[in-house]
Amino acid sequence: MIDDNGSPVELEGFLPGGQPSDEADDVDAGLQGTSPAPSSALRRSEQRISTSRWSLIFVGIVTFVSVSIGLAVAGAVLPVIADWYRQTVEEEDGSMPRSSFHDAIGLSELPDMGRCGWAEHHMEYEGDAFAFLTHVDDPSECCTECQENPKCRVWTWSVDKGCTLKHVEPGRKYVPKKPTWGVSSGLPFDWVRYNSLYCFALLQPAGYEHALMKLQMEKRWSLFGCEEYELISNESFRLASGIRTTAIAGTLQCDSGGEFGTALNNDIFKLVWEKVISNGRYAYNDWTVKVDADTAFFPQRLKVAIAFHPDTYHGIYLNNCKFGLHGPLEVLSRQAVTIWGKGYDQCKQHFDEVCSGPCLWGEDMFLDQCLQKVLNVHRSNDWNLLSEPHCDSQDWDQCDNHKVAFHPFKTAEKYAKCMEAADFGSLPILA
């Protein structure tokens, strides 16, 4: 622009040459009611801040990863160093010979525990100690001692103290424990599981049942697949390591008769049930199962069935046949067993009056009538439990209808064939 004297004049907001400046842009933007555009210096400052922020994030990630790796390495290395230190100290001060430390305790894991329910190394399970067995040489043998003693619920073993058998009160599904170097502990049976099964069978002291029971034991079939099991006979003998029969007094022979021509074995099983209840193993498990030696029984299938029959305050038992409860497989809840034990004499008196003397019934019918009609235990029908000819099953010997149990199979060969036909108890695939 030219003034009155002919000299050029610079306008505010314009650079020499007539180009608008940044300040002019800001003014124009303000006049238009919008935010002023950031200057180049401000933009450069924001870029530096953004770069610094990403740098800090990157450094944080690298630091986190480094610390995590360091902690993982320390977690793996420190126990090894601690083991080495304890070993060195104990061997140097003579408190434990090298051979005993390595062979008996070991630094890595427990020896083969066989049929032991559960075992942990460097852990002491708590309970009320009632037996101290100094002659026991390893944890597996200690567990066997515990399995053969109905009172034993927990065992602990160490080189210096040997085997300690402990008792815990029923009614809980856990055992307190604490880390203790050099001590191995465990449960004789896995009774702490949910819906655990205590299964028992009456075994003749001689005869074909022994071959059946040894096969089941070796393969862990039938009752040996339950969380806890027990064999009862009128003699005490060891069938295998950790499996010794519990003896009852009296003979196991009985007559047949009554309306249905069945074995009149109620007096025998009265002694059996008294032993079951007095031993108390059932009280630590949710369900009690009485199974015959010649019954092909699948505990994993029973677990599915009992999920549909929750226990009640008055107890529950499962009826397995449209004609009434049949003895090859009897399933009672813990509460039902307790009520049955307390109410047996009441039932005996009631039915002696009804029958004008002893009713000529087998154990299964007496149990069914007693629980249902006298003791008011809930009776729940389940026709998926048992397949046998006495309950009108036409294909019981095929063993392929996905029932919980099949009966009877009197030889080991036929028993094994049934197990194979049933796919060893595998559950059906639902489409």
Short mmCIF file of C-alpha atoms in Angstrom, two decimals:
data_model
loop_
_atom_site.label_atom_id
_atom_site.label_comp_id
_atom_site.label_asym_id
_atom_site.label_seq_id
_atom_site.Cartn_x
_atom_site.Cartn_y
_atom_site.Cartn_z
CA MET A 1 0.00 0.00 0.00
CA ILE A 2 1.29 3.58 -0.81
CA ASP A 3 0.87 6.49 1.60
CA ASP A 4 0.21 10.15 0.61
CA ASN A 5 3.97 10.76 0.10
CA GLY A 6 4.28 7.80 -2.25
CA SER A 7 6.11 5.51 0.27
CA PRO A 8 5.10 1.86 0.72
CA VAL A 9 3.26 1.01 3.97
CA GLU A 10 3.14 -2.57 5.50
CA LEU A 11 -0.27 -3.63 6.69
CA GLU A 12 -0.56 -5.41 10.03
CA GLY A 13 -0.99 -9.14 9.61
CA PHE A 14 0.84 -9.23 6.27
CA LEU A 15 4.41 -10.18 5.54
CA PRO A 16 6.51 -8.07 3.19
CA GLY A 17 5.35 -8.76 -0.36
CA GLY A 18 1.70 -8.84 0.68
CA GLN A 19 1.55 -12.49 1.97
CA PRO A 20 -0.71 -13.00 5.01
CA SER A 21 1.06 -14.06 8.25
CA ASP A 22 0.10 -16.76 10.80
CA GLU A 23 -1.26 -14.09 13.08
CA ALA A 24 -3.59 -12.97 10.31
CA ASP A 25 -4.83 -16.52 9.92
CA ASP A 26 -5.48 -16.62 13.65
CA VAL A 27 -7.44 -13.38 13.53
CA ASP A 28 -9.46 -14.54 10.55
CA ALA A 29 -10.20 -17.81 12.26
CA GLY A 30 -11.31 -15.97 15.38
CA LEU A 31 -13.59 -13.74 13.34
CA GLN A 32 -15.15 -16.78 11.74
CA GLY A 33 -15.89 -18.27 15.21
CA THR A 34 -13.60 -21.30 14.92
CA SER A 35 -10.53 -22.36 16.87
CA PRO A 36 -7.26 -21.03 15.59
CA ALA A 37 -5.14 -23.56 13.69
CA PRO A 38 -2.08 -24.75 15.66
CA SER A 39 1.18 -23.13 14.79
CA SER A 40 4.05 -25.19 13.40
CA ALA A 41 5.90 -24.91 16.73
CA LEU A 42 2.90 -26.27 18.60
CA ARG A 43 2.59 -29.14 16.16
CA ARG A 44 6.24 -30.03 16.60
CA SER A 45 5.81 -29.96 20.39
CA GLU A 46 2.84 -32.35 20.21
CA GLN A 47 4.82 -34.72 18.02
CA ARG A 48 7.65 -34.80 20.57
CA ILE A 49 5.17 -35.50 23.39
CA SER A 50 3.57 -38.34 21.38
CA THR A 51 6.97 -39.87 20.66
CA SER A 52 7.93 -39.69 24.34
CA ARG A 53 4.67 -41.37 25.35
CA TRP A 54 5.24 -44.34 23.03
CA SER A 55 8.80 -44.59 24.25
CA LEU A 56 7.59 -44.85 27.85
CA ILE A 57 5.05 -47.53 26.89
CA PHE A 58 7.74 -49.53 25.11
CA VAL A 59 10.08 -49.28 28.09
CA GLY A 60 7.26 -50.40 30.41
CA ILE A 61 6.50 -53.48 28.30
CA VAL A 62 10.16 -54.46 28.13
CA THR A 63 10.49 -54.02 31.91
CA PHE A 64 7.37 -56.13 32.61
CA VAL A 65 8.53 -58.96 30.35
CA SER A 66 12.00 -58.91 31.91
CA VAL A 67 10.64 -59.05 35.46
CA SER A 68 8.23 -61.90 34.54
CA ILE A 69 11.03 -63.95 33.02
CA GLY A 70 13.20 -63.27 36.05
CA LEU A 71 10.49 -64.42 38.46
CA ALA A 72 9.84 -67.58 36.43
CA VAL A 73 13.53 -68.45 36.40
CA ALA A 74 13.81 -67.76 40.13
CA GLY A 75 10.76 -69.94 40.83
CA ALA A 76 12.37 -72.83 38.99
CA VAL A 77 15.91 -72.41 40.31
CA LEU A 78 15.35 -71.54 43.97
CA PRO A 79 13.65 -74.86 44.94
CA VAL A 80 16.54 -76.74 43.34
CA ILE A 81 19.05 -74.66 45.31
CA ALA A 82 17.02 -75.19 48.50
CA ASP A 83 16.94 -78.95 47.95
CA TRP A 84 20.69 -79.01 47.34
CA TYR A 85 21.32 -76.92 50.46
CA ARG A 86 19.17 -79.15 52.70
CA GLN A 87 20.76 -82.25 51.25
CA THR A 88 24.28 -80.89 51.84
CA VAL A 89 23.58 -79.80 55.40
CA GLU A 90 21.86 -83.04 56.41
CA GLU A 91 24.54 -85.22 54.84
CA GLU A 92 27.43 -83.22 56.27
CA ASP A 93 26.13 -83.11 59.85
CA GLY A 94 25.34 -86.83 59.74
CA SER A 95 21.65 -86.40 60.51
CA MET A 96 20.73 -88.53 57.51
CA PRO A 97 22.87 -91.01 55.58
CA ARG A 98 23.20 -90.37 51.87
CA SER A 99 21.59 -93.68 50.87
CA SER A 100 18.57 -93.17 53.15
CA PHE A 101 18.05 -89.65 51.93
CA HIS A 102 18.08 -90.54 48.25
CA ASP A 103 16.51 -93.98 48.33
CA ALA A 104 13.78 -93.43 50.91
CA ILE A 105 12.92 -89.73 50.64
CA GLY A 106 14.14 -88.86 47.17
CA LEU A 107 14.37 -85.36 45.81
CA SER A 108 11.95 -85.58 42.92
CA GLU A 109 8.79 -87.60 43.50
CA LEU A 110 7.10 -90.37 45.45
CA PRO A 111 7.55 -94.02 44.52
CA ASP A 112 4.75 -95.92 42.79
CA MET A 113 1.83 -95.66 45.22
CA GLY A 114 -0.19 -98.49 43.71
CA ARG A 115 -3.86 -98.25 44.70
CA CYS A 116 -3.34 -95.44 47.19
CA GLY A 117 -6.10 -92.86 47.01
CA TRP A 118 -3.89 -89.76 47.09
CA ALA A 119 -0.33 -88.88 48.11
CA GLU A 120 1.87 -85.77 48.36
CA HIS A 121 5.57 -85.33 49.02
CA HIS A 122 6.96 -82.75 51.52
CA MET A 123 3.46 -82.26 52.95
CA GLU A 124 2.03 -83.25 56.33
CA TYR A 125 -1.67 -84.02 56.62
CA GLU A 126 -3.22 -83.27 59.98
CA GLY A 127 -5.45 -85.56 62.02
CA ASP A 128 -5.69 -87.43 65.31
CA ALA A 129 -2.82 -89.93 65.39
CA PHE A 130 -3.78 -93.32 66.80
CA ALA A 131 -1.05 -95.67 65.51
CA PHE A 132 2.72 -95.35 65.02
CA LEU A 133 4.31 -98.05 62.86
CA THR A 134 8.10 -97.79 62.88
CA HIS A 135 8.65 -100.93 60.79
CA VAL A 136 7.12 -99.43 57.61
CA ASP A 137 9.84 -98.77 55.03
CA ASP A 138 8.18 -96.53 52.43
CA PRO A 139 5.08 -94.33 51.84
CA SER A 140 3.35 -96.93 49.69
CA GLU A 141 3.41 -99.50 52.49
CA CYS A 142 2.16 -96.85 54.90
CA CYS A 143 -0.81 -96.17 52.65
CA THR A 144 -1.53 -99.91 52.51
CA GLU A 145 -1.57 -100.06 56.31
CA CYS A 146 -4.02 -97.18 56.34
CA GLN A 147 -6.28 -98.81 53.74
CA GLU A 148 -6.58 -101.95 55.82
CA ASN A 149 -7.58 -100.06 58.96
CA PRO A 150 -11.15 -98.68 58.79
CA LYS A 151 -10.34 -96.01 61.37
CA CYS A 152 -7.52 -94.55 59.28
CA ARG A 153 -8.47 -91.57 57.16
CA VAL A 154 -5.02 -89.96 56.78
CA TRP A 155 -1.45 -91.29 56.84
CA THR A 156 1.96 -89.64 57.11
CA TRP A 157 5.40 -91.16 56.63
CA SER A 158 9.00 -90.06 57.14
CA VAL A 159 12.36 -91.79 57.50
CA ASP A 160 12.84 -90.90 61.15
CA LYS A 161 9.26 -91.43 62.40
CA GLY A 162 8.00 -94.19 60.14
CA CYS A 163 4.27 -94.48 59.43
CA THR A 164 1.61 -92.63 61.40
CA LEU A 165 -2.06 -93.48 60.98
CA LYS A 166 -4.52 -90.68 61.70
CA HIS A 167 -8.25 -90.31 62.13
CA VAL A 168 -10.45 -87.37 61.16
CA GLU A 169 -14.10 -86.84 61.97
CA PRO A 170 -16.66 -87.49 59.21
CA GLY A 171 -18.71 -84.73 57.66
CA ARG A 172 -16.05 -82.74 55.83
CA LYS A 173 -14.49 -82.98 52.39
CA TYR A 174 -11.04 -81.58 53.14
CA VAL A 175 -8.00 -82.37 55.25
CA PRO A 176 -5.81 -79.62 56.77
CA LYS A 177 -2.18 -79.87 55.68
CA LYS A 178 1.05 -77.97 55.96
CA PRO A 179 4.34 -78.07 54.00
CA THR A 180 6.89 -80.19 55.90
CA TRP A 181 10.22 -81.21 54.46
CA GLY A 182 10.85 -84.94 54.26
CA VAL A 183 7.27 -85.99 55.12
CA SER A 184 4.96 -87.81 52.73
CA SER A 185 1.22 -87.83 53.38
CA GLY A 186 -1.95 -88.99 51.75
CA LEU A 187 -5.41 -90.49 51.88
CA PRO A 188 -6.03 -94.24 51.77
CA PHE A 189 -8.96 -93.62 49.44
CA ASP A 190 -10.08 -90.55 47.51
CA TRP A 191 -13.09 -89.94 49.74
CA VAL A 192 -12.84 -86.14 49.51
CA ARG A 193 -14.33 -86.11 46.01
CA TYR A 194 -17.83 -84.78 45.34
CA ASN A 195 -20.48 -87.52 45.12
CA SER A 196 -17.91 -90.07 46.25
CA LEU A 197 -18.86 -93.75 46.26
CA TYR A 198 -18.15 -96.24 49.02
CA CYS A 199 -18.65 -99.69 47.49
CA PHE A 200 -18.56 -103.04 49.24
CA ALA A 201 -19.12 -106.68 48.38
CA LEU A 202 -19.64 -109.84 50.37
CA LEU A 203 -17.02 -112.42 49.38
CA GLN A 204 -17.23 -116.14 50.08
CA PRO A 205 -14.02 -117.49 51.68
CA ALA A 206 -13.68 -119.99 48.82
CA GLY A 207 -15.20 -120.59 45.40
CA TYR A 208 -15.59 -118.97 41.98
CA GLU A 209 -15.97 -115.43 43.43
CA HIS A 210 -12.25 -115.24 44.16
CA ALA A 211 -11.33 -115.46 40.48
CA LEU A 212 -13.90 -112.79 39.67
CA MET A 213 -12.69 -110.49 42.42
CA LYS A 214 -9.01 -110.86 41.48
CA LEU A 215 -9.82 -109.99 37.88
CA GLN A 216 -11.78 -106.93 38.97
CA MET A 217 -8.97 -105.88 41.29
CA GLU A 218 -6.25 -106.24 38.63
CA LYS A 219 -8.27 -104.26 36.06
CA ARG A 220 -9.74 -101.84 38.62
CA TRP A 221 -13.23 -102.78 37.51
CA SER A 222 -16.49 -102.76 39.43
CA LEU A 223 -16.16 -101.67 43.07
CA PHE A 224 -12.41 -101.09 42.64
CA GLY A 225 -13.33 -98.10 40.49
CA CYS A 226 -15.14 -96.45 43.41
CA GLU A 227 -13.50 -93.80 45.57
CA GLU A 228 -13.50 -96.25 48.48
CA TYR A 229 -14.11 -99.98 48.60
CA GLU A 230 -14.23 -102.85 51.07
CA LEU A 231 -14.54 -106.61 50.90
CA ILE A 232 -16.40 -108.41 53.67
CA SER A 233 -16.27 -112.11 54.46
CA ASN A 234 -16.54 -114.40 57.47
CA GLU A 235 -12.76 -114.79 57.42
CA SER A 236 -10.03 -112.17 57.35
CA PHE A 237 -7.59 -112.75 54.51
CA ARG A 238 -5.55 -110.60 52.15
CA LEU A 239 -6.68 -110.79 48.55
CA ALA A 240 -3.88 -108.45 47.44
CA SER A 241 -1.74 -105.61 48.78
CA GLY A 242 -4.03 -103.14 50.53
CA ILE A 243 -7.06 -105.41 50.12
CA ARG A 244 -7.80 -107.44 53.22
CA THR A 245 -11.30 -108.71 53.91
CA THR A 246 -13.20 -107.44 56.91
CA ALA A 247 -14.47 -110.39 58.91
CA ILE A 248 -17.93 -110.92 60.34
CA ALA A 249 -18.93 -113.72 62.71
CA GLY A 250 -20.99 -116.62 61.49
CA THR A 251 -21.55 -118.64 58.36
CA LEU A 252 -22.31 -117.32 54.88
CA GLN A 253 -24.55 -120.27 54.01
CA CYS A 254 -28.33 -119.91 53.90
CA ASP A 255 -31.42 -121.68 52.62
CA SER A 256 -33.64 -120.68 49.74
CA GLY A 257 -37.38 -120.32 49.96
CA GLY A 258 -40.21 -117.88 50.42
CA GLU A 259 -42.74 -116.76 47.82
CA PHE A 260 -40.07 -116.16 45.18
CA GLY A 261 -37.68 -118.99 46.02
CA THR A 262 -34.82 -116.61 46.67
CA ALA A 263 -31.86 -116.90 49.04
CA LEU A 264 -33.02 -116.22 52.59
CA ASN A 265 -29.90 -114.25 53.40
CA ASN A 266 -31.34 -111.47 55.51
CA ASP A 267 -29.64 -112.62 58.71
CA ILE A 268 -26.28 -112.79 56.95
CA PHE A 269 -26.60 -109.30 55.55
CA LYS A 270 -27.75 -107.97 58.89
CA LEU A 271 -24.23 -108.79 60.12
CA VAL A 272 -22.72 -107.31 56.96
CA TRP A 273 -24.57 -104.03 57.31
CA GLU A 274 -23.73 -103.84 61.01
CA LYS A 275 -20.05 -104.15 60.09
CA VAL A 276 -20.36 -101.52 57.36
CA ILE A 277 -21.95 -99.07 59.75
CA SER A 278 -19.65 -99.77 62.72
CA ASN A 279 -16.53 -99.43 60.55
CA GLY A 280 -17.83 -96.02 59.49
CA ARG A 281 -16.23 -95.85 56.03
CA TYR A 282 -19.61 -95.00 54.49
CA ALA A 283 -19.89 -91.84 56.61
CA TYR A 284 -17.01 -90.20 54.70
CA ASN A 285 -18.59 -90.78 51.29
CA ASP A 286 -21.77 -89.44 49.73
CA TRP A 287 -23.18 -92.76 48.50
CA THR A 288 -22.95 -96.39 49.57
CA VAL A 289 -23.14 -99.16 46.99
CA LYS A 290 -23.56 -102.85 47.76
CA VAL A 291 -22.55 -104.86 44.68
CA ASP A 292 -22.44 -108.62 44.13
CA ALA A 293 -19.18 -110.22 43.03
CA ASP A 294 -20.75 -111.53 39.80
CA THR A 295 -22.18 -108.13 38.81
CA ALA A 296 -20.48 -106.20 36.01
CA PHE A 297 -20.75 -102.73 37.53
CA PHE A 298 -19.63 -99.36 36.14
CA PRO A 299 -19.15 -96.67 38.80
CA GLN A 300 -18.68 -93.90 36.22
CA ARG A 301 -22.15 -94.56 34.87
CA LEU A 302 -23.61 -94.57 38.36
CA LYS A 303 -22.10 -91.12 38.91
CA VAL A 304 -24.26 -89.83 36.06
CA ALA A 305 -27.36 -91.53 37.45
CA ILE A 306 -27.06 -90.22 41.00
CA ALA A 307 -26.77 -86.67 39.68
CA PHE A 308 -30.51 -86.94 39.00
CA HIS A 309 -31.31 -88.14 42.53
CA PRO A 310 -30.22 -85.53 45.10
CA ASP A 311 -30.17 -86.62 48.71
CA THR A 312 -32.90 -85.51 51.09
CA TYR A 313 -33.15 -84.90 54.80
CA HIS A 314 -34.76 -88.31 55.20
CA GLY A 315 -32.26 -89.99 52.89
CA ILE A 316 -32.76 -91.57 49.48
CA TYR A 317 -32.22 -94.98 47.89
CA LEU A 318 -32.56 -96.06 44.27
CA ASN A 319 -35.01 -98.76 43.20
CA ASN A 320 -33.53 -100.67 40.26
CA CYS A 321 -36.40 -102.92 39.13
CA LYS A 322 -40.13 -102.63 38.46
CA PHE A 323 -40.66 -105.64 40.74
CA GLY A 324 -38.84 -103.96 43.63
CA LEU A 325 -35.24 -103.54 44.71
CA HIS A 326 -32.92 -106.32 43.52
CA GLY A 327 -29.78 -107.20 45.43
CA PRO A 328 -27.01 -107.29 42.76
CA LEU A 329 -26.77 -103.48 43.02
CA GLU A 330 -28.09 -101.48 45.98
CA VAL A 331 -27.48 -97.71 46.07
CA LEU A 332 -28.15 -95.68 49.24
CA SER A 333 -27.24 -92.15 50.23
CA ARG A 334 -25.19 -91.57 53.36
CA GLN A 335 -28.25 -90.40 55.28
CA ALA A 336 -30.24 -93.45 54.16
CA VAL A 337 -27.55 -95.78 55.50
CA THR A 338 -27.54 -93.99 58.84
CA ILE A 339 -31.35 -94.25 59.13
CA TRP A 340 -31.26 -97.90 58.03
CA GLY A 341 -28.72 -98.76 60.71
CA LYS A 342 -30.70 -97.10 63.46
CA GLY A 343 -34.07 -98.43 62.34
CA TYR A 344 -33.34 -102.08 61.58
CA ASP A 345 -34.76 -103.40 64.85
CA GLN A 346 -37.88 -101.30 64.40
CA CYS A 347 -38.41 -102.84 60.96
CA LYS A 348 -37.76 -106.35 62.25
CA GLN A 349 -40.41 -105.97 64.94
CA HIS A 350 -42.90 -104.46 62.48
CA PHE A 351 -42.61 -107.18 59.86
CA ASP A 352 -42.53 -110.02 62.40
CA GLU A 353 -45.98 -108.80 63.43
CA VAL A 354 -47.15 -108.46 59.83
CA CYS A 355 -45.89 -111.93 58.84
CA SER A 356 -46.77 -113.54 62.21
CA GLY A 357 -43.12 -114.47 62.51
CA PRO A 358 -40.04 -113.99 60.39
CA CYS A 359 -40.90 -112.96 56.85
CA LEU A 360 -39.31 -115.33 54.36
CA TRP A 361 -37.57 -112.58 52.44
CA GLY A 362 -34.16 -112.02 51.04
CA GLU A 363 -32.05 -109.06 52.16
CA ASP A 364 -33.01 -106.91 49.19
CA MET A 365 -36.75 -107.19 49.78
CA PHE A 366 -36.44 -106.61 53.52
CA LEU A 367 -34.27 -103.54 52.88
CA ASP A 368 -36.73 -102.17 50.32
CA GLN A 369 -39.78 -102.70 52.51
CA CYS A 370 -38.07 -101.37 55.62
CA LEU A 371 -36.74 -98.16 54.08
CA GLN A 372 -39.91 -97.35 52.17
CA LYS A 373 -42.76 -98.39 54.47
CA VAL A 374 -41.36 -98.09 57.98
CA LEU A 375 -38.45 -95.64 58.00
CA ASN A 376 -39.89 -93.29 55.33
CA VAL A 377 -36.68 -93.01 53.34
CA HIS A 378 -37.34 -91.61 49.88
CA ARG A 379 -37.49 -94.30 47.19
CA SER A 380 -36.49 -93.13 43.71
CA ASN A 381 -36.98 -95.37 40.68
CA ASP A 382 -34.21 -95.60 38.10
CA TRP A 383 -34.56 -98.27 35.43
CA ASN A 384 -31.10 -97.50 34.01
CA LEU A 385 -29.34 -99.13 36.94
CA LEU A 386 -29.61 -102.88 36.45
CA SER A 387 -30.01 -105.30 33.58
CA GLU A 388 -30.70 -108.90 34.62
CA PRO A 389 -33.07 -111.73 33.66
CA HIS A 390 -34.98 -111.58 36.97
CA CYS A 391 -36.10 -108.08 36.01
CA ASP A 392 -37.37 -109.08 32.54
CA SER A 393 -34.27 -107.95 30.67
CA GLN A 394 -33.98 -109.83 27.38
CA ASP A 395 -30.51 -108.58 26.43
CA TRP A 396 -28.76 -108.50 29.78
CA ASP A 397 -25.97 -110.83 28.59
CA GLN A 398 -25.20 -108.57 25.62
CA CYS A 399 -24.05 -105.80 27.98
CA ASP A 400 -24.53 -103.12 25.32
CA ASN A 401 -27.64 -101.23 26.49
CA HIS A 402 -25.66 -98.67 28.56
CA LYS A 403 -27.05 -99.76 31.93
CA VAL A 404 -25.06 -99.17 35.10
CA ALA A 405 -24.75 -102.89 35.93
CA PHE A 406 -25.30 -106.33 34.39
CA HIS A 407 -25.92 -109.57 36.29
CA PRO A 408 -24.99 -112.43 36.57
CA PHE A 409 -21.58 -113.57 35.20
CA LYS A 410 -20.14 -116.52 37.08
CA THR A 411 -16.78 -116.95 35.30
CA ALA A 412 -13.90 -114.56 34.73
CA GLU A 413 -14.10 -115.18 30.98
CA LYS A 414 -17.78 -114.23 30.73
CA TYR A 415 -17.26 -111.28 33.06
CA ALA A 416 -14.42 -109.90 30.92
CA LYS A 417 -16.46 -110.42 27.76
CA CYS A 418 -19.31 -108.36 29.25
CA MET A 419 -16.93 -105.57 30.21
CA GLU A 420 -15.59 -105.46 26.67
CA ALA A 421 -19.07 -105.50 25.12
CA ALA A 422 -19.99 -102.55 27.37
CA ASP A 423 -16.92 -100.70 26.14
CA PHE A 424 -15.64 -100.83 29.72
CA GLY A 425 -18.35 -98.50 30.91
CA SER A 426 -17.87 -95.67 28.46
CA LEU A 427 -20.77 -93.24 28.45
CA PRO A 428 -23.09 -93.06 25.41
CA ILE A 429 -22.51 -90.20 22.99
CA LEU A 430 -25.56 -87.95 22.77
CA ALA A 431 -26.31 -86.74 19.25
#
